[in-house]
Each structure stands twice: as structure tokens, then as C-alpha cells.
Amino acid sequence: MFNCRHILSAAIATAFLCAAAAGDEQLTKEDLAKVVKTDAVTVPTPGELMAALNKQGKPNWSSEFRAPIPATFSSRPQIALNLGGLIADGYIAVEAENAQQVKNTGGDIIRLAQTLNVKKDILARVGTITDLARDGQWDALKEEMEETQNEVKQGMEDQNDQELVVLVTIGGWVRGTQAVSSWIADNYTPDAAKLLRQPALVAYMRAKLAKLPAKTLRDPIVATLDARLAAIEKLVSFPKDTAPTADDVKKLRDAAAALEKEISTKE
């Protein structure tokens, strides 16, 4: 079960983005105020991407596990991007109903969060996740994963690290999109492929990225992000109600995988 306020807020902000892209400027001041207030929750969680794909069938999420990533990055922006990716890994492990993978990923999340001084905010939450996985309470786990992501972001905001919140969101989206597009590429159907259309969301993330502090934008991994996301934006900008071809899906998978690898490679 997902937080209803989170989904409603995302819908409002996404509607604004779509209207702006179409040149519709008839939004009221109240509409704009709602968008500003809900600005931090407009990007869907990796779990929501996976839930949408689950409606097309039952993906073998175990096939989307990846090898462990380093836990000793020196760059705080790179740590944040990878923390987002690990949270997406947690969603994948939950969807696969693999208790050991959930436990392993939870430990990795704690190790990276510790380097950003937010470990205390999620230690208890990850412990709960491990217990739920051990007991096979998979539906409860999906909600717990969303709360873990919220705890991580709140911990960063409490430390005035708002720029890292943006990067956690981007890292989670990239990893989630890589996993979803990978499965669709290997099990192509037009209906599943339509789920990959997300131009407004990528444009939104690029806009948030552009507003990061100059020091953060100079970080080597962050400096390459906009160009990578611009290429991905083109691949998810196919016409509405039109399915991308199998080759197009493979191009998206490869672009997302290349960016995920760049993010998770230690400098």
C-alpha cells in the first residue's frame, strides 16, 4: 500500500509539468502553490515503477539483481546517488520476495547512509525491514521501503543537505528505470513498453539538477549527469499512446545501465 498523499501530490505536480510542456498557462495561483508545496515528491518511487509493471504480468525480479557496489565513495554527491540506487535495489529484492537479498541490501544502505551521517535515521527502519522479510510479510515491506526512502531524505533535509535529496531521488529513478527497462527489453510487449514514457519526470529532474549549488555541480559524477539524463529523456519521450519498439526499449535499457554503472563506479 502506498501513501495516498504522496501519490496525490505526484499527480498534481506531474499534471502541471504536462500542461507546461503543452504550452497551457491557465493554472491558477492555487495550482502553482500546490506544486511548490509538493515539489519534493513529484518523482515516483522505484516501487511505483515496479508496481505498474507488475500489472502487466509477474516479472522475475530476481533476474534484475546486481553485484554489490562499493561502500567507500569519497564524494558525497556520488554517495547520495548510490544510496538512491540501493533503495531501488531494496524494492527489487522485496518484489522478488528474497529475504537474504533484502537483508544484504539493508546492510549496504546502512553503510552508505552512515557516511552521510544519516544512519541513526534509518537504522531502526532497516531492522524492521529485515524482520518483515524474514517473516515473509511482503506487502508490509513495500510500504516500509517507501518510509525508508522518506527517512533518508528527511535526515538529509534536517542536516541542510537538500542537494543530496535531489541526488538520492535521481539515483533511485535511474536504477529503477534500468531494472524495469531491462525486464521489458527481455520480455517485450507493447503495453509494458508504454510504461516507459516519462518525459515530464526526466525534464523535472534535470531542472532540479540545474539548480544545485555550483560546488555540487562541479563534482565529476554530477557534471556528467545532465548530458546523460538528456539522452535518456529523448528515449522516454515517444508519443502518447504509442509503444516504443523493442529496439527503442533496448536503447533505453543500455543508456540507463551505462549511467547506473558510471554512478556506481568508484573514482
Coordinates of N, CA, C and O in Angstrom, one line a residue, residues 109-235:
I109 N 22.7 -0.2 2.6 CA 22.1 1.1 2.8 C 22.6 1.7 4.1 O 22.9 2.9 4.1
I110 N 22.7 1.0 5.1 CA 23.1 1.5 6.4 C 24.6 2.0 6.3 O 25.0 3.0 6.8
R111 N 25.4 1.2 5.6 CA 26.8 1.6 5.5 C 27.0 2.9 4.7 O 27.8 3.7 5.1
L112 N 26.3 3.0 3.6 CA 26.4 4.3 2.9 C 25.7 5.4 3.6 O 26.3 6.5 3.6
A113 N 24.6 5.2 4.3 CA 23.9 6.3 5.0 C 24.8 6.8 6.1 O 24.8 8.0 6.4
Q114 N 25.6 5.9 6.7 CA 26.5 6.3 7.8 C 27.5 7.3 7.3 O 27.9 8.2 8.1
T115 N 28.0 7.2 6.1 CA 29.0 8.1 5.6 C 28.4 9.5 5.4 O 29.1 10.5 5.3
L116 N 27.1 9.6 5.3 CA 26.4 10.9 5.2 C 25.8 11.3 6.5 O 25.0 12.3 6.5
N117 N 26.1 10.6 7.6 CA 25.6 11.0 8.9 C 24.1 10.8 9.1 O 23.5 11.5 9.9
V118 N 23.5 10.0 8.3 CA 22.0 9.8 8.5 C 21.7 8.4 8.9 O 20.6 8.0 8.9
K119 N 22.7 7.6 9.4 CA 22.5 6.2 9.8 C 21.4 6.1 10.9 O 20.5 5.3 10.9
K120 N 21.5 7.0 11.9 CA 20.6 7.0 13.0 C 19.1 7.1 12.6 O 18.2 6.6 13.2
D121 N 18.9 7.7 11.4 CA 17.5 8.0 11.0 C 16.9 6.7 10.3 O 15.7 6.6 10.2
I122 N 17.7 5.8 9.9 CA 17.2 4.6 9.2 C 17.5 3.3 9.8 O 17.0 2.2 9.4
L123 N 18.4 3.3 10.9 CA 18.8 2.0 11.5 C 17.6 1.2 11.9 O 17.5 0.0 11.6
A124 N 16.7 1.8 12.7 CA 15.6 1.0 13.2 C 14.7 0.6 12.0 O 14.1 -0.5 12.0
R125 N 14.5 1.5 11.0 CA 13.7 1.1 9.9 C 14.2 -0.1 9.1 O 13.5 -1.0 8.7
V126 N 15.5 -0.1 8.9 CA 16.1 -1.2 8.2 C 16.0 -2.5 9.0 O 15.8 -3.6 8.4
G127 N 16.1 -2.4 10.3 CA 15.9 -3.5 11.2 C 14.5 -4.1 11.0 O 14.3 -5.3 11.0
T128 N 13.5 -3.2 10.9 CA 12.1 -3.7 10.7 C 12.0 -4.4 9.4 O 11.3 -5.4 9.3
I129 N 12.6 -3.8 8.4 CA 12.6 -4.4 7.0 C 13.1 -5.8 7.0 O 12.5 -6.7 6.5
T130 N 14.2 -6.0 7.7 CA 14.9 -7.3 7.8 C 13.9 -8.3 8.5 O 13.8 -9.5 8.1
D131 N 13.3 -7.9 9.6 CA 12.4 -8.7 10.3 C 11.2 -9.1 9.4 O 10.7 -10.3 9.4
L132 N 10.6 -8.1 8.7 CA 9.4 -8.4 7.9 C 9.8 -9.4 6.8 O 9.0 -10.2 6.4
A133 N 11.0 -9.2 6.2 CA 11.4 -10.1 5.2 C 11.6 -11.5 5.7 O 11.2 -12.5 5.0
R134 N 12.2 -11.7 6.9 CA 12.3 -13.0 7.5 C 11.0 -13.7 7.7 O 10.9 -14.9 7.5
D135 N 10.0 -12.8 8.0 CA 8.6 -13.4 8.3 C 7.8 -13.5 7.1 O 6.6 -13.9 7.1
G136 N 8.3 -13.1 5.9 CA 7.6 -13.1 4.6 C 6.4 -12.2 4.5 O 5.5 -12.4 3.8
Q137 N 6.5 -11.0 5.2 CA 5.4 -10.1 5.1 C 5.7 -9.1 4.0 O 6.0 -7.9 4.2
W138 N 5.5 -9.5 2.8 CA 6.0 -8.8 1.6 C 5.1 -7.5 1.4 O 5.7 -6.5 0.9
D139 N 3.8 -7.6 1.6 CA 3.0 -6.4 1.4 C 3.4 -5.2 2.3 O 3.5 -4.1 1.9
A140 N 3.6 -5.6 3.6 CA 4.0 -4.6 4.6 C 5.4 -4.0 4.2 O 5.7 -2.9 4.5
L141 N 6.3 -4.9 3.6 CA 7.6 -4.5 3.3 C 7.6 -3.4 2.2 O 8.5 -2.5 2.2
K142 N 6.7 -3.4 1.3 CA 6.6 -2.4 0.2 C 6.4 -1.0 0.8 O 7.0 -0.1 0.4
E143 N 5.5 -1.0 1.8 CA 5.3 0.3 2.4 C 6.5 0.7 3.3 O 6.8 1.9 3.3
E144 N 7.1 -0.2 3.9 CA 8.3 0.1 4.7 C 9.4 0.6 3.9 O 10.2 1.5 4.4
M145 N 9.6 0.1 2.7 CA 10.6 0.6 1.8 C 10.4 2.1 1.4 O 11.4 2.9 1.4
E146 N 9.2 2.4 1.2 CA 8.9 3.8 0.9 C 9.2 4.7 2.1 O 9.8 5.8 2.0
E147 N 8.9 4.2 3.3 CA 9.2 5.0 4.5 C 10.7 5.1 4.7 O 11.2 6.1 5.2
T148 N 11.4 4.1 4.3 CA 12.9 4.1 4.5 C 13.5 5.3 3.6 O 14.3 6.0 4.0
Q149 N 13.0 5.3 2.3 CA 13.4 6.4 1.4 C 13.1 7.7 2.0 O 13.9 8.7 2.0
N150 N 11.9 7.9 2.6 CA 11.5 9.2 3.2 C 12.4 9.5 4.4 O 12.7 10.7 4.6
E151 N 12.7 8.5 5.2 CA 13.6 8.7 6.3 C 15.0 9.2 5.9 O 15.6 10.1 6.5
V152 N 15.5 8.6 4.8 CA 16.8 9.0 4.3 C 16.8 10.5 3.9 O 17.6 11.3 4.2
K153 N 15.7 10.8 3.1 CA 15.6 12.2 2.6 C 15.4 13.2 3.8 O 16.0 14.3 3.8
Q154 N 14.6 12.8 4.7 CA 14.3 13.7 5.8 C 15.6 14.0 6.7 O 15.9 15.1 7.1
G155 N 16.4 12.9 6.8 CA 17.7 13.0 7.6 C 18.6 14.0 6.9 O 19.3 14.8 7.5
M156 N 18.6 14.0 5.5 CA 19.4 14.9 4.8 C 18.9 16.4 4.9 O 19.7 17.3 5.0
E157 N 17.6 16.5 4.8 CA 17.0 17.8 4.9 C 17.3 18.4 6.3 O 17.5 19.6 6.4
D158 N 17.2 17.6 7.3 CA 17.5 18.1 8.7 C 18.9 18.6 8.8 O 19.2 19.4 9.7
Q159 N 19.8 18.0 8.0 CA 21.2 18.5 8.0 C 21.5 19.6 7.0 O 22.7 19.9 6.7
N160 N 20.4 20.1 6.4 CA 20.5 21.1 5.3 C 21.3 20.6 4.1 O 22.1 21.4 3.5
D161 N 21.1 19.3 3.8 CA 21.7 18.7 2.6 C 20.7 18.5 1.5 O 20.6 17.4 1.0
Q162 N 19.9 19.6 1.2 CA 18.8 19.4 0.3 C 19.3 19.0 -1.1 O 18.6 18.2 -1.8
E163 N 20.5 19.4 -1.5 CA 21.0 19.0 -2.8 C 21.2 17.5 -2.9 O 21.1 16.8 -3.9
L164 N 21.5 16.8 -1.7 CA 21.7 15.4 -1.7 C 20.4 14.7 -1.8 O 20.3 13.6 -2.4
V165 N 19.3 15.3 -1.4 CA 17.9 14.7 -1.5 C 17.6 14.6 -3.0 O 17.1 13.6 -3.5
V166 N 18.0 15.6 -3.8 CA 17.8 15.6 -5.2 C 18.5 14.4 -5.9 O 18.0 13.7 -6.7
L167 N 19.8 14.2 -5.4 CA 20.6 13.2 -6.0 C 20.2 11.8 -5.6 O 20.2 10.8 -6.4
V168 N 19.7 11.6 -4.4 CA 19.1 10.3 -3.9 C 17.9 10.0 -4.8 O 17.8 8.9 -5.3
T169 N 17.1 11.0 -5.1 CA 15.9 10.8 -6.0 C 16.3 10.4 -7.4 O 15.8 9.4 -8.0
I170 N 17.3 11.1 -7.9 CA 17.8 10.7 -9.3 C 18.4 9.3 -9.3 O 18.1 8.5 -10.2
G171 N 19.2 9.0 -8.3 CA 19.9 7.7 -8.3 C 18.9 6.6 -8.2 O 19.0 5.6 -8.9
G172 N 17.8 6.8 -7.4 CA 16.8 5.8 -7.3 C 16.0 5.6 -8.6 O 15.7 4.5 -9.0
W173 N 15.7 6.7 -9.2 CA 15.0 6.7 -10.5 C 15.8 6.0 -11.6 O 15.3 5.1 -12.3
V174 N 17.1 6.3 -11.7 CA 17.9 5.7 -12.7 C 18.0 4.2 -12.5 O 17.8 3.4 -13.5
R175 N 18.3 3.7 -11.3 CA 18.3 2.3 -11.0 C 17.0 1.6 -11.3 O 16.9 0.5 -11.8
G176 N 15.9 2.2 -10.8 CA 14.6 1.6 -11.0 C 14.3 1.5 -12.5 O 13.7 0.5 -13.0
T177 N 14.6 2.6 -13.3 CA 14.3 2.6 -14.7 C 15.2 1.6 -15.4 O 14.7 0.9 -16.4
Q178 N 16.4 1.4 -15.0 CA 17.3 0.4 -15.6 C 16.7 -1.0 -15.4 O 16.7 -1.8 -16.3
A179 N 16.3 -1.3 -14.2 CA 15.7 -2.6 -13.9 C 14.5 -2.9 -14.7 O 14.3 -3.9 -15.3
V180 N 13.6 -1.9 -14.7 CA 12.3 -2.1 -15.4 C 12.5 -2.2 -16.9 O 11.9 -3.1 -17.5
S181 N 13.3 -1.3 -17.5 CA 13.5 -1.3 -18.9 C 14.3 -2.6 -19.3 O 14.1 -3.2 -20.4
S182 N 15.1 -3.1 -18.4 CA 15.9 -4.4 -18.7 C 14.9 -5.5 -18.8 O 15.0 -6.3 -19.7
W183 N 14.0 -5.6 -17.9 CA 13.0 -6.7 -17.9 C 12.1 -6.6 -19.2 O 11.8 -7.6 -19.8
I184 N 11.7 -5.4 -19.5 CA 10.8 -5.2 -20.6 C 11.6 -5.5 -21.9 O 11.0 -6.1 -22.8
A185 N 12.8 -5.1 -22.0 CA 13.6 -5.4 -23.2 C 13.7 -6.9 -23.4 O 13.7 -7.4 -24.5
D186 N 13.8 -7.7 -22.3 CA 13.9 -9.2 -22.4 C 12.6 -9.9 -22.6 O 12.5 -11.0 -22.9
N187 N 11.5 -9.1 -22.3 CA 10.2 -9.7 -22.3 C 9.2 -8.8 -22.9 O 8.2 -8.4 -22.4
Y188 N 9.5 -8.3 -24.1 CA 8.9 -7.2 -24.8 C 7.4 -7.4 -25.0 O 7.0 -8.5 -25.6
T189 N 6.6 -6.5 -24.6 CA 5.2 -6.4 -25.1 C 4.9 -4.9 -25.3 O 5.4 -4.0 -24.5
P190 N 4.1 -4.5 -26.2 CA 3.8 -3.0 -26.4 C 3.2 -2.4 -25.2 O 3.6 -1.3 -24.9
D191 N 2.3 -3.1 -24.5 CA 1.7 -2.5 -23.3 C 2.7 -2.2 -22.2 O 2.6 -1.1 -21.6
A192 N 3.6 -3.1 -22.0 CA 4.6 -2.9 -21.0 C 5.5 -1.8 -21.4 O 5.9 -0.9 -20.6
A193 N 5.9 -1.7 -22.7 CA 6.8 -0.7 -23.1 C 6.2 0.7 -23.0 O 7.0 1.7 -22.8
K194 N 4.9 0.8 -23.1 CA 4.3 2.2 -22.9 C 4.6 2.8 -21.5 O 4.5 4.0 -21.3
L195 N 4.8 1.9 -20.5 CA 5.1 2.4 -19.2 C 6.3 3.2 -19.1 O 6.5 3.9 -18.1
L196 N 7.2 3.1 -20.1 CA 8.5 3.8 -20.0 C 8.4 5.3 -20.4 O 9.4 6.0 -20.4
R197 N 7.2 5.7 -20.8 CA 7.1 7.1 -21.3 C 7.1 8.0 -20.0 O 6.1 8.1 -19.3
Q198 N 8.1 8.8 -19.8 CA 8.2 9.7 -18.6 C 9.0 11.0 -19.0 O 9.8 11.4 -18.2
P199 N 8.7 11.7 -20.1 CA 9.4 12.9 -20.4 C 9.3 14.0 -19.4 O 10.3 14.7 -19.1
A200 N 8.1 14.2 -18.8 CA 8.0 15.3 -17.9 C 8.8 15.1 -16.6 O 9.4 16.0 -16.1
L201 N 8.9 13.8 -16.2 CA 9.7 13.5 -15.0 C 11.2 13.7 -15.2 O 11.8 14.2 -14.3
V202 N 11.7 13.3 -16.4 CA 13.1 13.5 -16.6 C 13.4 15.0 -16.7 O 14.4 15.5 -16.2
A203 N 12.5 15.7 -17.4 CA 12.7 17.2 -17.5 C 12.7 17.8 -16.1 O 13.5 18.7 -15.9
Y204 N 11.8 17.3 -15.3 CA 11.8 17.9 -13.9 C 13.1 17.6 -13.2 O 13.6 18.5 -12.5
M205 N 13.6 16.4 -13.2 CA 14.8 16.1 -12.5 C 16.0 16.9 -13.1 O 16.9 17.3 -12.3
R206 N 16.0 17.1 -14.4 CA 17.1 17.9 -15.0 C 17.0 19.4 -14.5 O 18.0 20.0 -14.2
A207 N 15.8 19.9 -14.3 CA 15.6 21.2 -13.8 C 16.0 21.3 -12.4 O 16.7 22.3 -12.0
K208 N 15.7 20.3 -11.6 CA 16.2 20.3 -10.2 C 17.7 20.2 -10.1 O 18.4 20.8 -9.3
L209 N 18.3 19.4 -11.0 CA 19.7 19.2 -11.1 C 20.4 20.6 -11.4 O 21.4 20.9 -10.8
A210 N 19.9 21.3 -12.3 CA 20.5 22.6 -12.7 C 20.5 23.6 -11.6 O 21.3 24.5 -11.6
K211 N 19.7 23.4 -10.6 CA 19.6 24.4 -9.5 C 20.5 24.0 -8.3 O 20.5 24.7 -7.3
L212 N 21.2 22.9 -8.4 CA 22.1 22.5 -7.3 C 23.2 23.6 -7.2 O 23.6 24.3 -8.1
P213 N 23.8 23.7 -6.0 CA 24.9 24.6 -5.7 C 26.1 24.3 -6.7 O 26.3 23.2 -7.1
A214 N 26.8 25.4 -7.0 CA 27.9 25.3 -8.0 C 28.9 24.3 -7.6 O 29.4 23.5 -8.4
K215 N 29.2 24.2 -6.3 CA 30.2 23.2 -5.8 C 29.7 21.8 -6.1 O 30.5 21.0 -6.5
T216 N 28.5 21.5 -5.9 CA 27.9 20.2 -6.2 C 28.0 19.9 -7.7 O 28.3 18.8 -8.1
L217 N 27.7 20.9 -8.5 CA 27.7 20.7 -10.0 C 29.1 20.5 -10.5 O 29.2 19.9 -11.6
R218 N 30.1 20.9 -9.8 CA 31.5 20.7 -10.2 C 32.0 19.2 -9.9 O 33.0 18.8 -10.4
D219 N 31.2 18.5 -9.0 CA 31.6 17.2 -8.7 C 31.7 16.3 -10.0 O 30.7 16.4 -10.9
P220 N 32.7 15.6 -10.3 CA 32.9 14.8 -11.5 C 31.7 14.0 -12.0 O 31.3 14.1 -13.1
I221 N 31.0 13.3 -11.1 CA 29.9 12.4 -11.4 C 28.7 13.3 -11.7 O 27.9 13.0 -12.7
V222 N 28.5 14.4 -11.0 CA 27.3 15.2 -11.2 C 27.5 16.0 -12.5 O 26.5 16.3 -13.2
A223 N 28.7 16.4 -12.8 CA 29.0 17.2 -14.0 C 28.5 16.4 -15.3 O 28.2 17.1 -16.3
T224 N 28.5 15.1 -15.2 CA 28.1 14.3 -16.4 C 26.6 14.0 -16.4 O 26.1 13.5 -17.4
L225 N 25.9 14.2 -15.3 CA 24.5 13.8 -15.2 C 23.6 14.4 -16.2 O 22.7 13.7 -16.8
D226 N 23.6 15.7 -16.4 CA 22.6 16.3 -17.2 C 22.7 15.8 -18.7 O 21.6 15.5 -19.3
A227 N 23.9 15.6 -19.2 CA 24.0 15.1 -20.6 C 23.5 13.7 -20.7 O 22.8 13.3 -21.6
R228 N 23.7 12.9 -19.6 CA 23.2 11.5 -19.6 C 21.7 11.5 -19.5 O 21.0 10.7 -20.2
L229 N 21.1 12.3 -18.6 CA 19.7 12.4 -18.5 C 19.0 13.0 -19.7 O 17.9 12.6 -20.1
A230 N 19.7 13.9 -20.4 CA 19.2 14.5 -21.7 C 19.0 13.4 -22.7 O 18.0 13.3 -23.4
A231 N 20.0 12.5 -22.8 CA 19.9 11.4 -23.8 C 18.8 10.4 -23.4 O 18.0 9.9 -24.3
I232 N 18.6 10.2 -22.1 CA 17.5 9.3 -21.6 C 16.2 10.0 -21.9 O 15.2 9.3 -22.2
E233 N 16.1 11.3 -21.7 CA 14.8 12.0 -21.9 C 14.3 11.8 -23.3 O 13.1 11.6 -23.5
K234 N 15.2 11.8 -24.3 CA 14.8 11.6 -25.7 C 14.2 10.2 -25.8 O 13.2 10.0 -26.6
L235 N 14.7 9.2 -25.1 CA 14.3 7.8 -25.3 C 13.0 7.6 -24.6 O 12.3 6.6 -24.9

